[in-house]
PDB file of C-alpha atoms in Angstrom:
ATOM      1  CA  MET E   1      73.371 -34.748 -18.784  1.00 63.00           C
ATOM      2  CA  LYS E   2      70.185 -35.146 -19.895  1.00 69.00           C
ATOM      3  CA  VAL E   3      68.826 -37.820 -22.282  1.00 70.00           C
ATOM      4  CA  ALA E   4      65.610 -38.316 -24.270  1.00 70.00           C
ATOM      5  CA  ALA E   5      64.728 -40.895 -26.832  1.00 71.00           C
ATOM      6  CA  LEU E   6      62.716 -39.183 -30.321  1.00 72.00           C
ATOM      7  CA  GLN E   7      61.391 -39.600 -32.838  1.00 81.00           C
ATOM      8  CA  GLU E   8      63.975 -39.378 -36.035  1.00 84.00           C
ATOM      9  CA  SER E   9      62.361 -36.184 -37.477  1.00 84.00           C
ATOM     10  CA  ASN E  10      61.586 -34.814 -34.449  1.00 85.00           C
ATOM     11  CA  ALA E  11      65.634 -34.561 -33.460  1.00 87.00           C
ATOM     12  CA  TYR E  12      66.337 -33.597 -36.213  1.00 87.00           C
ATOM     13  CA  THR E  13      64.082 -30.625 -36.151  1.00 87.00           C
ATOM     14  CA  LEU E  14      65.152 -29.276 -33.037  1.00 88.00           C
ATOM     15  CA  LYS E  15      69.215 -29.800 -34.105  1.00 88.00           C
ATOM     16  CA  ASN E  16      68.562 -27.857 -37.039  1.00 88.00           C
ATOM     17  CA  ASP E  17      66.005 -25.038 -35.412  1.00 92.00           C
ATOM     18  CA  GLY E  18      69.834 -24.764 -33.278  1.00 93.00           C
ATOM     19  CA  GLU E  19      68.684 -26.068 -30.342  1.00 92.00           C
ATOM     20  CA  PRO E  20      71.758 -27.263 -27.970  1.00 91.00           C
ATOM     21  CA  ILE E  21      71.012 -30.817 -28.660  1.00 88.00           C
ATOM     22  CA  GLU E  22      73.453 -33.654 -30.330  1.00 88.00           C
ATOM     23  CA  ILE E  23      71.902 -37.067 -31.539  1.00 88.00           C
ATOM     24  CA  VAL E  24      73.401 -40.301 -30.344  1.00 88.00           C
ATOM     25  CA  TRP E  25      72.630 -43.418 -32.644  1.00 87.00           C
ATOM     26  CA  PRO E  26      72.974 -46.762 -30.419  1.00 87.00           C
ATOM     27  CA  GLU E  27      75.643 -49.155 -31.217  1.00 88.00           C
ATOM     28  CA  GLU E  28      72.588 -52.088 -31.272  1.00 89.00           C
ATOM     29  CA  GLY E  29      70.571 -49.527 -33.415  1.00 87.00           C
ATOM     30  CA  ALA E  30      67.013 -48.096 -33.426  1.00 86.00           C
ATOM     31  CA  PRO E  31      63.941 -49.009 -33.848  1.00 83.00           C
ATOM     32  CA  ALA E  32      62.335 -48.517 -37.421  1.00 84.00           C
ATOM     33  CA  SER E  33      58.915 -48.432 -37.810  1.00 79.00           C
ATOM     34  CA  VAL E  34      57.417 -50.996 -40.604  1.00 75.00           C
ATOM     35  CA  ARG E  35      55.576 -49.452 -43.146  1.00 79.00           C
ATOM     36  CA  VAL E  36      54.088 -51.446 -45.513  1.00 83.00           C
ATOM     37  CA  ALA E  37      52.140 -50.375 -48.955  1.00 88.00           C
ATOM     38  CA  ALA E  38      49.770 -53.522 -50.050  1.00 91.00           C
ATOM     39  CA  ILE E  39      46.438 -54.395 -52.370  1.00 94.00           C
ATOM     40  CA  GLN E  40      43.857 -56.314 -51.038  1.00 93.00           C
ATOM     41  CA  LYS E  41      43.696 -59.032 -53.251  1.00 93.00           C
ATOM     42  CA  ASN E  42      39.667 -58.931 -53.500  1.00 94.00           C
ATOM     43  CA  SER E  43      39.872 -55.089 -54.017  1.00 93.00           C
ATOM     44  CA  GLU E  44      37.629 -53.866 -56.382  1.00 95.00           C
ATOM     45  CA  HIS E  45      39.598 -50.914 -57.819  1.00 96.00           C
ATOM     46  CA  GLN E  46      42.939 -53.038 -58.558  1.00 95.00           C
ATOM     47  CA  ASP E  47      44.492 -50.660 -61.296  1.00 96.00           C
ATOM     48  CA  ALA E  48      43.799 -47.531 -58.616  1.00 97.00           C
ATOM     49  CA  ALA E  49      45.325 -49.655 -56.266  1.00 96.00           C
ATOM     50  CA  LYS E  50      48.295 -50.657 -58.361  1.00 97.00           C
ATOM     51  CA  ALA E  51      48.513 -46.607 -59.479  1.00 97.00           C
ATOM     52  CA  PHE E  52      49.139 -45.977 -56.122  1.00 97.00           C
ATOM     53  CA  VAL E  53      51.402 -48.248 -54.976  1.00 96.00           C
ATOM     54  CA  GLU E  54      53.134 -47.070 -58.259  1.00 96.00           C
ATOM     55  CA  PHE E  55      53.294 -43.622 -56.993  1.00 97.00           C
ATOM     56  CA  LEU E  56      54.351 -44.262 -54.117  1.00 94.00           C
ATOM     57  CA  LEU E  57      57.733 -46.239 -55.235  1.00 95.00           C
ATOM     58  CA  ASP E  58      58.354 -43.978 -57.565  1.00 96.00           C
ATOM     59  CA  PRO E  59      61.481 -42.417 -56.897  1.00 97.00           C
ATOM     60  CA  LYS E  60      60.459 -38.654 -58.050  1.00 97.00           C
ATOM     61  CA  THR E  61      57.380 -39.254 -55.243  1.00 95.00           C
ATOM     62  CA  GLN E  62      59.586 -40.728 -52.806  1.00 94.00           C
ATOM     63  CA  GLN E  63      62.335 -37.727 -53.592  1.00 96.00           C
ATOM     64  CA  ALA E  64      59.458 -35.127 -52.758  1.00 95.00           C
ATOM     65  CA  LEU E  65      58.595 -36.535 -49.496  1.00 92.00           C
ATOM     66  CA  ILE E  66      62.165 -36.185 -48.581  1.00 92.00           C
ATOM     67  CA  ASP E  67      62.354 -32.360 -49.786  1.00 93.00           C
ATOM     68  CA  GLN E  68      59.435 -31.388 -48.810  1.00 91.00           C
ATOM     69  CA  GLY E  69      57.782 -33.678 -46.540  1.00 78.00           C
ATOM     70  CA  ASP E  70      56.792 -32.911 -42.448  1.00 73.00           C
ATOM     71  CA  GLU E  71      58.864 -36.410 -41.693  1.00 77.00           C
ATOM     72  CA  SER E  72      61.379 -36.544 -44.302  1.00 81.00           C
ATOM     73  CA  TYR E  73      63.209 -38.708 -42.458  1.00 82.00           C
ATOM     74  CA  PHE E  74      62.872 -41.959 -43.090  1.00 82.00           C
ATOM     75  CA  GLU E  75      65.186 -44.884 -45.236  1.00 82.00           C
ATOM     76  CA  PRO E  76      63.893 -44.809 -49.024  1.00 87.00           C
ATOM     77  CA  SER E  77      62.725 -48.006 -50.418  1.00 88.00           C
ATOM     78  CA  VAL E  78      63.416 -47.143 -54.239  1.00 92.00           C
ATOM     79  CA  THR E  79      67.334 -46.583 -55.712  1.00 95.00           C
ATOM     80  CA  GLY E  80      67.554 -43.506 -57.523  1.00 95.00           C
ATOM     81  CA  VAL E  81      66.651 -41.162 -54.014  1.00 95.00           C
ATOM     82  CA  THR E  82      68.735 -39.502 -51.485  1.00 93.00           C
ATOM     83  CA  ALA E  83      68.164 -39.465 -47.945  1.00 89.00           C
ATOM     84  CA  LYS E  84      68.173 -36.221 -46.024  1.00 89.00           C
ATOM     85  CA  ALA E  85      71.931 -34.376 -46.248  1.00 87.00           C
ATOM     86  CA  ASP E  86      72.357 -34.416 -42.052  1.00 87.00           C
ATOM     87  CA  ARG E  87      70.560 -38.061 -41.720  1.00 86.00           C
ATOM     88  CA  ASN E  88      73.226 -39.784 -40.289  1.00 86.00           C
ATOM     89  CA  PRO E  89      74.201 -42.594 -43.360  1.00 85.00           C
ATOM     90  CA  ASN E  90      75.170 -44.470 -40.848  1.00 87.00           C
ATOM     91  CA  ALA E  91      72.719 -45.053 -38.686  1.00 87.00           C
ATOM     92  CA  LYS E  92      71.357 -48.391 -37.536  1.00 88.00           C
ATOM     93  CA  LEU E  93      67.869 -49.237 -37.960  1.00 87.00           C
ATOM     94  CA  VAL E  94      66.246 -52.057 -36.642  1.00 88.00           C
ATOM     95  CA  VAL E  95      63.801 -53.124 -38.708  1.00 86.00           C
ATOM     96  CA  ALA E  96      61.087 -55.813 -38.266  1.00 85.00           C
ATOM     97  CA  GLU E  97      59.630 -58.168 -40.485  1.00 87.00           C
ATOM     98  CA  ALA E  98      56.557 -57.113 -41.888  1.00 84.00           C
ATOM     99  CA  ALA E  99      54.426 -60.263 -41.357  1.00 88.00           C
ATOM    100  CA  TRP E 100      56.201 -60.576 -37.970  1.00 90.00           C
ATOM    101  CA  ALA E 101      54.962 -57.249 -37.143  1.00 87.00           C
ATOM    102  CA  ALA E 102      51.511 -57.369 -38.331  1.00 88.00           C
ATOM    103  CA  GLU E 103      50.859 -60.356 -35.941  1.00 94.00           C
ATOM    104  CA  HIS E 104      52.288 -59.102 -33.281  1.00 93.00           C
ATOM    105  CA  GLU E 105      50.545 -55.135 -33.730  1.00 91.00           C
ATOM    106  CA  ALA E 106      48.468 -55.287 -30.611  1.00 94.00           C
ATOM    107  CA  GLU E 107      51.592 -56.710 -28.152  1.00 93.00           C
ATOM    108  CA  ILE E 108      54.206 -54.056 -29.791  1.00 86.00           C
ATOM    109  CA  LYS E 109      51.747 -50.978 -29.340  1.00 87.00           C
ATOM    110  CA  GLN E 110      51.175 -52.347 -25.601  1.00 90.00           C
ATOM    111  CA  TRP E 111      54.683 -52.223 -24.856  1.00 85.00           C
ATOM    112  CA  PHE E 112      55.284 -48.607 -26.372  1.00 81.00           C
ATOM    113  CA  ALA E 113      51.886 -47.855 -24.638  1.00 85.00           C
ATOM    114  CA  ASP E 114      53.896 -49.205 -21.578  1.00 86.00           C
ATOM    115  CA  ARG E 115      56.748 -47.189 -21.603  1.00 79.00           C
ATOM    116  CA  SER E 116      56.063 -43.713 -22.907  1.00 72.00           C
ATOM    117  CA  VAL E 117      56.824 -40.876 -21.319  1.00 61.00           C
ATOM    118  CA  LYS E 118      53.645 -39.427 -19.122  1.00 58.00           C
TER     119      LYS E 118
END
């Protein structure tokens, strides 16, 4: 048996392309990428920034990203969006709080770099 840790979208792409793999989710969960959209309070372009965030949070935008995007295996952040049909609906993701992740960004990146397969 061979084992590899893959990014979710890569694993599903391999499986959907007919590669002889199975996707196994750890019971304790798999780490999820923390991604946020925010508006700098001193931005000179508040209206444009708000419009962009509203665009990102629009169910039509998120559905289009899931249906057509290269990184389309993600947890929708708004209601009215359907995840990929082949994505395991019971996959447990472990998500760090955004503020904590921001405070520890360098440490987290170093941890992953130290453990990367080279």
